[in-house]
Amino acid sequence: MTRLTCNASNCASNKNNLCCRPAIKVQGQQAKMPCDTRCQSFSEKGCGEISNATHFDNGNASLEVKCTAKNCVFNHNGDCKAEGIHINGAGARTYSETECSSFSLASK
């Protein structure tokens, strides 16, 4: 399990900078920099919602992170093996406005 923090406060799964989902997926198959990645699991909070809309109530300090960023040093067969990551997306309205700021290019 990976420690995850997230500042995408518009996400339906964000509660106090923690993700309420049991798992997320980071997208970025050809990523070479953090801005080339996305949190595919992002879902914008609905109008008038003050908490998550994903039917998960509590923020998770650790969760499973699946990842398609094959160039990331932390990607091991599609699983993120970083001790901790941060999803950046302050003000995001869509998943394309998020990124895994912990992405680190693997040396060849």
Short mmCIF file of N, CA and C in Angstrom, two decimals:
data_model
loop_
_atom_site.label_atom_id
_atom_site.label_comp_id
_atom_site.label_asym_id
_atom_site.label_seq_id
_atom_site.Cartn_x
_atom_site.Cartn_y
_atom_site.Cartn_z
N MET A 1 0.84 -1.18 0.00
CA MET A 1 0.00 0.00 0.00
C MET A 1 0.88 1.24 0.00
N THR A 2 0.43 2.24 -0.70
CA THR A 2 1.17 3.48 -0.85
C THR A 2 0.48 4.59 -0.06
N ARG A 3 1.26 5.38 0.68
CA ARG A 3 0.71 6.57 1.33
C ARG A 3 0.41 7.58 0.23
N LEU A 4 -0.78 8.14 0.24
CA LEU A 4 -1.18 9.06 -0.80
C LEU A 4 -1.80 10.30 -0.18
N THR A 5 -1.35 11.46 -0.63
CA THR A 5 -2.02 12.71 -0.31
C THR A 5 -2.48 13.32 -1.62
N CYS A 6 -3.51 14.15 -1.54
CA CYS A 6 -4.10 14.69 -2.76
C CYS A 6 -4.69 16.07 -2.46
N ASN A 7 -4.34 17.04 -3.29
CA ASN A 7 -4.93 18.36 -3.08
C ASN A 7 -6.01 18.69 -4.11
N ALA A 8 -6.53 17.68 -4.80
CA ALA A 8 -7.64 17.88 -5.74
C ALA A 8 -8.93 17.96 -4.94
N SER A 9 -9.14 19.11 -4.30
CA SER A 9 -10.27 19.25 -3.38
C SER A 9 -11.62 19.21 -4.08
N ASN A 10 -11.65 19.38 -5.39
CA ASN A 10 -12.91 19.27 -6.16
C ASN A 10 -13.25 17.83 -6.48
N CYS A 11 -12.39 16.89 -6.12
CA CYS A 11 -12.67 15.48 -6.41
C CYS A 11 -13.68 14.93 -5.40
N ALA A 12 -14.62 14.17 -5.90
CA ALA A 12 -15.64 13.57 -5.05
C ALA A 12 -15.06 12.61 -4.02
N SER A 13 -13.85 12.12 -4.26
CA SER A 13 -13.22 11.16 -3.34
C SER A 13 -12.26 11.80 -2.35
N ASN A 14 -12.09 13.13 -2.42
CA ASN A 14 -11.14 13.81 -1.54
C ASN A 14 -11.80 14.21 -0.23
N LYS A 15 -11.16 13.81 0.86
CA LYS A 15 -11.61 14.21 2.18
C LYS A 15 -10.38 14.57 3.00
N ASN A 16 -10.22 15.85 3.28
CA ASN A 16 -9.08 16.34 4.07
C ASN A 16 -7.74 15.94 3.46
N ASN A 17 -7.63 16.07 2.13
CA ASN A 17 -6.42 15.76 1.38
C ASN A 17 -6.05 14.28 1.38
N LEU A 18 -7.00 13.44 1.70
CA LEU A 18 -6.84 11.99 1.59
C LEU A 18 -7.88 11.48 0.62
N CYS A 19 -7.59 10.36 -0.02
CA CYS A 19 -8.52 9.76 -0.96
C CYS A 19 -9.39 8.75 -0.23
N CYS A 20 -10.68 8.80 -0.49
CA CYS A 20 -11.62 7.87 0.14
C CYS A 20 -11.76 6.56 -0.61
N ARG A 21 -11.23 6.50 -1.82
CA ARG A 21 -11.32 5.27 -2.60
C ARG A 21 -10.35 4.22 -2.03
N PRO A 22 -10.63 2.95 -2.21
CA PRO A 22 -9.70 1.91 -1.76
C PRO A 22 -8.50 1.77 -2.70
N ALA A 23 -8.63 2.30 -3.93
CA ALA A 23 -7.55 2.22 -4.92
C ALA A 23 -7.76 3.32 -5.95
N ILE A 24 -6.65 3.76 -6.57
CA ILE A 24 -6.74 4.70 -7.69
C ILE A 24 -5.87 4.19 -8.84
N LYS A 25 -6.05 4.82 -10.00
CA LYS A 25 -5.22 4.49 -11.15
C LYS A 25 -4.59 5.76 -11.69
N VAL A 26 -3.28 5.75 -11.83
CA VAL A 26 -2.54 6.85 -12.42
C VAL A 26 -2.28 6.50 -13.87
N GLN A 27 -2.57 7.44 -14.75
CA GLN A 27 -2.43 7.25 -16.18
C GLN A 27 -1.22 8.06 -16.67
N GLY A 28 -0.54 7.56 -17.69
CA GLY A 28 0.59 8.29 -18.27
C GLY A 28 1.57 7.34 -18.91
N GLN A 29 1.11 6.52 -19.79
CA GLN A 29 1.92 5.45 -20.36
C GLN A 29 3.25 5.94 -20.90
N GLN A 30 3.28 7.07 -21.59
CA GLN A 30 4.52 7.58 -22.18
C GLN A 30 5.13 8.73 -21.36
N ALA A 31 4.69 8.92 -20.13
CA ALA A 31 5.12 10.05 -19.30
C ALA A 31 6.63 10.13 -19.16
N LYS A 32 7.12 11.34 -19.24
CA LYS A 32 8.53 11.63 -19.00
C LYS A 32 8.69 12.65 -17.87
N MET A 33 7.57 13.30 -17.50
CA MET A 33 7.53 14.30 -16.43
C MET A 33 6.20 14.17 -15.70
N PRO A 34 6.12 14.68 -14.46
CA PRO A 34 4.85 14.59 -13.72
C PRO A 34 3.65 15.16 -14.49
N CYS A 35 3.85 16.24 -15.25
CA CYS A 35 2.73 16.85 -15.97
C CYS A 35 2.19 15.94 -17.08
N ASP A 36 2.86 14.85 -17.38
CA ASP A 36 2.39 13.89 -18.38
C ASP A 36 1.50 12.80 -17.76
N THR A 37 1.28 12.88 -16.46
CA THR A 37 0.47 11.87 -15.76
C THR A 37 -0.88 12.45 -15.37
N ARG A 38 -1.82 11.59 -15.05
CA ARG A 38 -3.17 11.99 -14.64
C ARG A 38 -3.70 11.00 -13.61
N CYS A 39 -4.55 11.48 -12.71
CA CYS A 39 -5.28 10.57 -11.83
C CYS A 39 -6.56 10.18 -12.56
N GLN A 40 -6.56 9.01 -13.14
CA GLN A 40 -7.70 8.53 -13.91
C GLN A 40 -8.94 8.34 -13.03
N SER A 41 -8.75 8.20 -11.74
CA SER A 41 -9.85 7.95 -10.81
C SER A 41 -10.57 9.23 -10.38
N PHE A 42 -10.05 10.40 -10.78
CA PHE A 42 -10.67 11.68 -10.41
C PHE A 42 -12.11 11.75 -10.91
N SER A 43 -12.99 12.22 -10.06
CA SER A 43 -14.38 12.47 -10.42
C SER A 43 -14.80 13.75 -9.72
N GLU A 44 -15.25 14.74 -10.50
CA GLU A 44 -15.59 16.03 -9.90
C GLU A 44 -16.78 15.90 -8.96
N LYS A 45 -16.66 16.59 -7.83
CA LYS A 45 -17.73 16.65 -6.85
C LYS A 45 -18.97 17.27 -7.49
N GLY A 46 -20.12 16.72 -7.23
CA GLY A 46 -21.36 17.25 -7.80
C GLY A 46 -21.78 18.56 -7.14
N CYS A 47 -22.66 19.24 -7.78
CA CYS A 47 -23.16 20.53 -7.30
C CYS A 47 -23.77 20.39 -5.91
N GLY A 48 -23.30 21.20 -4.98
CA GLY A 48 -23.85 21.21 -3.63
C GLY A 48 -23.30 20.14 -2.71
N GLU A 49 -22.44 19.27 -3.21
CA GLU A 49 -21.88 18.23 -2.36
C GLU A 49 -20.79 18.79 -1.47
N ILE A 50 -20.78 18.37 -0.24
CA ILE A 50 -19.73 18.81 0.67
C ILE A 50 -18.80 17.67 1.05
N SER A 51 -19.14 16.46 0.63
CA SER A 51 -18.27 15.31 0.89
C SER A 51 -18.23 14.46 -0.37
N ASN A 52 -17.59 13.31 -0.26
CA ASN A 52 -17.39 12.48 -1.45
C ASN A 52 -18.70 11.90 -1.96
N ALA A 53 -18.70 11.58 -3.24
CA ALA A 53 -19.88 11.00 -3.89
C ALA A 53 -19.60 9.58 -4.35
N THR A 54 -18.57 8.97 -3.83
CA THR A 54 -18.18 7.65 -4.31
C THR A 54 -18.61 6.54 -3.36
N HIS A 55 -19.35 6.88 -2.33
CA HIS A 55 -19.87 5.92 -1.36
C HIS A 55 -18.78 5.34 -0.45
N PHE A 56 -17.66 6.01 -0.39
CA PHE A 56 -16.61 5.67 0.57
C PHE A 56 -16.52 6.86 1.51
N ASP A 57 -16.59 6.62 2.81
CA ASP A 57 -16.73 7.72 3.77
C ASP A 57 -15.44 8.24 4.37
N ASN A 58 -14.42 7.41 4.45
CA ASN A 58 -13.22 7.81 5.18
C ASN A 58 -12.02 7.93 4.27
N GLY A 59 -11.22 8.96 4.53
CA GLY A 59 -9.96 9.11 3.81
C GLY A 59 -9.00 8.00 4.19
N ASN A 60 -8.28 7.49 3.24
CA ASN A 60 -7.32 6.41 3.48
C ASN A 60 -5.90 6.97 3.52
N ALA A 61 -5.17 6.68 4.55
CA ALA A 61 -3.77 7.10 4.62
C ALA A 61 -2.92 6.29 3.65
N SER A 62 -3.34 5.07 3.35
CA SER A 62 -2.63 4.20 2.40
C SER A 62 -3.66 3.49 1.53
N LEU A 63 -3.31 3.33 0.25
CA LEU A 63 -4.20 2.63 -0.65
C LEU A 63 -3.43 2.05 -1.81
N GLU A 64 -4.09 1.20 -2.56
CA GLU A 64 -3.49 0.57 -3.73
C GLU A 64 -3.46 1.59 -4.87
N VAL A 65 -2.31 1.73 -5.52
CA VAL A 65 -2.18 2.64 -6.64
C VAL A 65 -1.73 1.84 -7.87
N LYS A 66 -2.61 1.74 -8.84
CA LYS A 66 -2.29 1.13 -10.13
C LYS A 66 -1.74 2.23 -11.02
N CYS A 67 -0.85 1.89 -11.91
CA CYS A 67 -0.17 2.93 -12.69
C CYS A 67 0.21 2.41 -14.07
N THR A 68 -0.06 3.25 -15.09
CA THR A 68 0.34 2.90 -16.45
C THR A 68 1.61 3.63 -16.88
N ALA A 69 2.19 4.45 -16.00
CA ALA A 69 3.39 5.23 -16.33
C ALA A 69 4.61 4.31 -16.31
N LYS A 70 4.80 3.60 -17.42
CA LYS A 70 5.85 2.58 -17.47
C LYS A 70 7.26 3.15 -17.32
N ASN A 71 7.44 4.46 -17.52
CA ASN A 71 8.76 5.08 -17.38
C ASN A 71 9.05 5.55 -15.96
N CYS A 72 8.13 5.36 -15.04
CA CYS A 72 8.33 5.80 -13.66
C CYS A 72 9.12 4.76 -12.87
N VAL A 73 10.06 5.24 -12.10
CA VAL A 73 10.91 4.36 -11.30
C VAL A 73 10.10 3.55 -10.28
N PHE A 74 8.93 4.06 -9.88
CA PHE A 74 8.11 3.39 -8.87
C PHE A 74 7.13 2.38 -9.45
N ASN A 75 7.01 2.30 -10.78
CA ASN A 75 6.07 1.39 -11.42
C ASN A 75 6.70 0.00 -11.52
N HIS A 76 6.06 -0.96 -10.88
CA HIS A 76 6.49 -2.35 -10.94
C HIS A 76 5.33 -3.20 -11.43
N ASN A 77 5.37 -3.51 -12.71
CA ASN A 77 4.31 -4.32 -13.33
C ASN A 77 2.92 -3.74 -13.12
N GLY A 78 2.80 -2.41 -13.23
CA GLY A 78 1.51 -1.75 -13.12
C GLY A 78 1.09 -1.37 -11.73
N ASP A 79 1.91 -1.65 -10.74
CA ASP A 79 1.64 -1.25 -9.36
C ASP A 79 2.64 -0.21 -8.92
N CYS A 80 2.17 0.83 -8.22
CA CYS A 80 3.07 1.84 -7.68
C CYS A 80 3.68 1.31 -6.39
N LYS A 81 5.00 1.30 -6.33
CA LYS A 81 5.70 0.79 -5.16
C LYS A 81 6.39 1.91 -4.37
N ALA A 82 6.02 3.17 -4.66
CA ALA A 82 6.56 4.29 -3.88
C ALA A 82 5.99 4.22 -2.47
N GLU A 83 6.78 4.64 -1.49
CA GLU A 83 6.28 4.69 -0.11
C GLU A 83 5.14 5.69 0.01
N GLY A 84 5.25 6.79 -0.72
CA GLY A 84 4.23 7.81 -0.68
C GLY A 84 4.22 8.62 -1.96
N ILE A 85 3.03 9.03 -2.37
CA ILE A 85 2.91 9.88 -3.56
C ILE A 85 1.94 11.01 -3.26
N HIS A 86 1.99 12.04 -4.11
CA HIS A 86 1.07 13.17 -4.00
C HIS A 86 0.40 13.39 -5.34
N ILE A 87 -0.91 13.46 -5.32
CA ILE A 87 -1.67 13.82 -6.51
C ILE A 87 -1.95 15.31 -6.43
N ASN A 88 -1.54 16.02 -7.45
CA ASN A 88 -1.73 17.46 -7.51
C ASN A 88 -2.90 17.75 -8.43
N GLY A 89 -3.77 18.64 -8.03
CA GLY A 89 -4.92 18.99 -8.85
C GLY A 89 -5.78 20.05 -8.22
N ALA A 90 -5.15 21.00 -7.53
CA ALA A 90 -5.91 22.08 -6.89
C ALA A 90 -6.73 22.80 -7.96
N GLY A 91 -8.02 22.88 -7.76
CA GLY A 91 -8.91 23.53 -8.70
C GLY A 91 -9.32 22.68 -9.89
N ALA A 92 -8.88 21.43 -9.95
CA ALA A 92 -9.18 20.56 -11.08
C ALA A 92 -10.69 20.36 -11.23
N ARG A 93 -11.13 20.35 -12.48
CA ARG A 93 -12.52 20.07 -12.80
C ARG A 93 -12.65 18.76 -13.56
N THR A 94 -11.54 18.30 -14.15
CA THR A 94 -11.51 17.03 -14.88
C THR A 94 -10.22 16.31 -14.52
N TYR A 95 -10.16 15.03 -14.81
CA TYR A 95 -8.96 14.26 -14.49
C TYR A 95 -7.74 14.79 -15.24
N SER A 96 -7.95 15.41 -16.39
CA SER A 96 -6.81 15.91 -17.18
C SER A 96 -6.12 17.10 -16.51
N GLU A 97 -6.71 17.64 -15.47
CA GLU A 97 -6.11 18.74 -14.72
C GLU A 97 -5.41 18.26 -13.44
N THR A 98 -5.20 16.95 -13.35
CA THR A 98 -4.50 16.36 -12.20
C THR A 98 -3.18 15.77 -12.67
N GLU A 99 -2.30 15.49 -11.72
CA GLU A 99 -1.04 14.81 -12.05
C GLU A 99 -0.48 14.14 -10.81
N CYS A 100 0.34 13.15 -11.04
CA CYS A 100 1.08 12.51 -9.96
C CYS A 100 2.40 13.26 -9.85
N SER A 101 2.49 14.15 -8.88
CA SER A 101 3.70 14.96 -8.75
C SER A 101 4.87 14.18 -8.20
N SER A 102 4.66 12.94 -7.84
CA SER A 102 5.74 12.08 -7.34
C SER A 102 6.38 11.26 -8.45
N PHE A 103 5.88 11.38 -9.68
CA PHE A 103 6.46 10.67 -10.82
C PHE A 103 7.95 10.96 -10.89
N SER A 104 8.73 9.91 -11.09
CA SER A 104 10.19 10.06 -11.23
C SER A 104 10.64 9.17 -12.38
N LEU A 105 11.27 9.79 -13.38
CA LEU A 105 11.71 9.06 -14.56
C LEU A 105 12.76 8.02 -14.22
N ALA A 106 12.51 6.80 -14.64
CA ALA A 106 13.46 5.71 -14.40
C ALA A 106 14.68 5.91 -15.30
N SER A 107 15.86 5.68 -14.76
CA SER A 107 17.06 5.77 -15.58
C SER A 107 17.16 4.54 -16.46
N LYS A 108 17.62 4.73 -17.65
CA LYS A 108 17.72 3.63 -18.62
C LYS A 108 19.01 2.89 -18.47
#
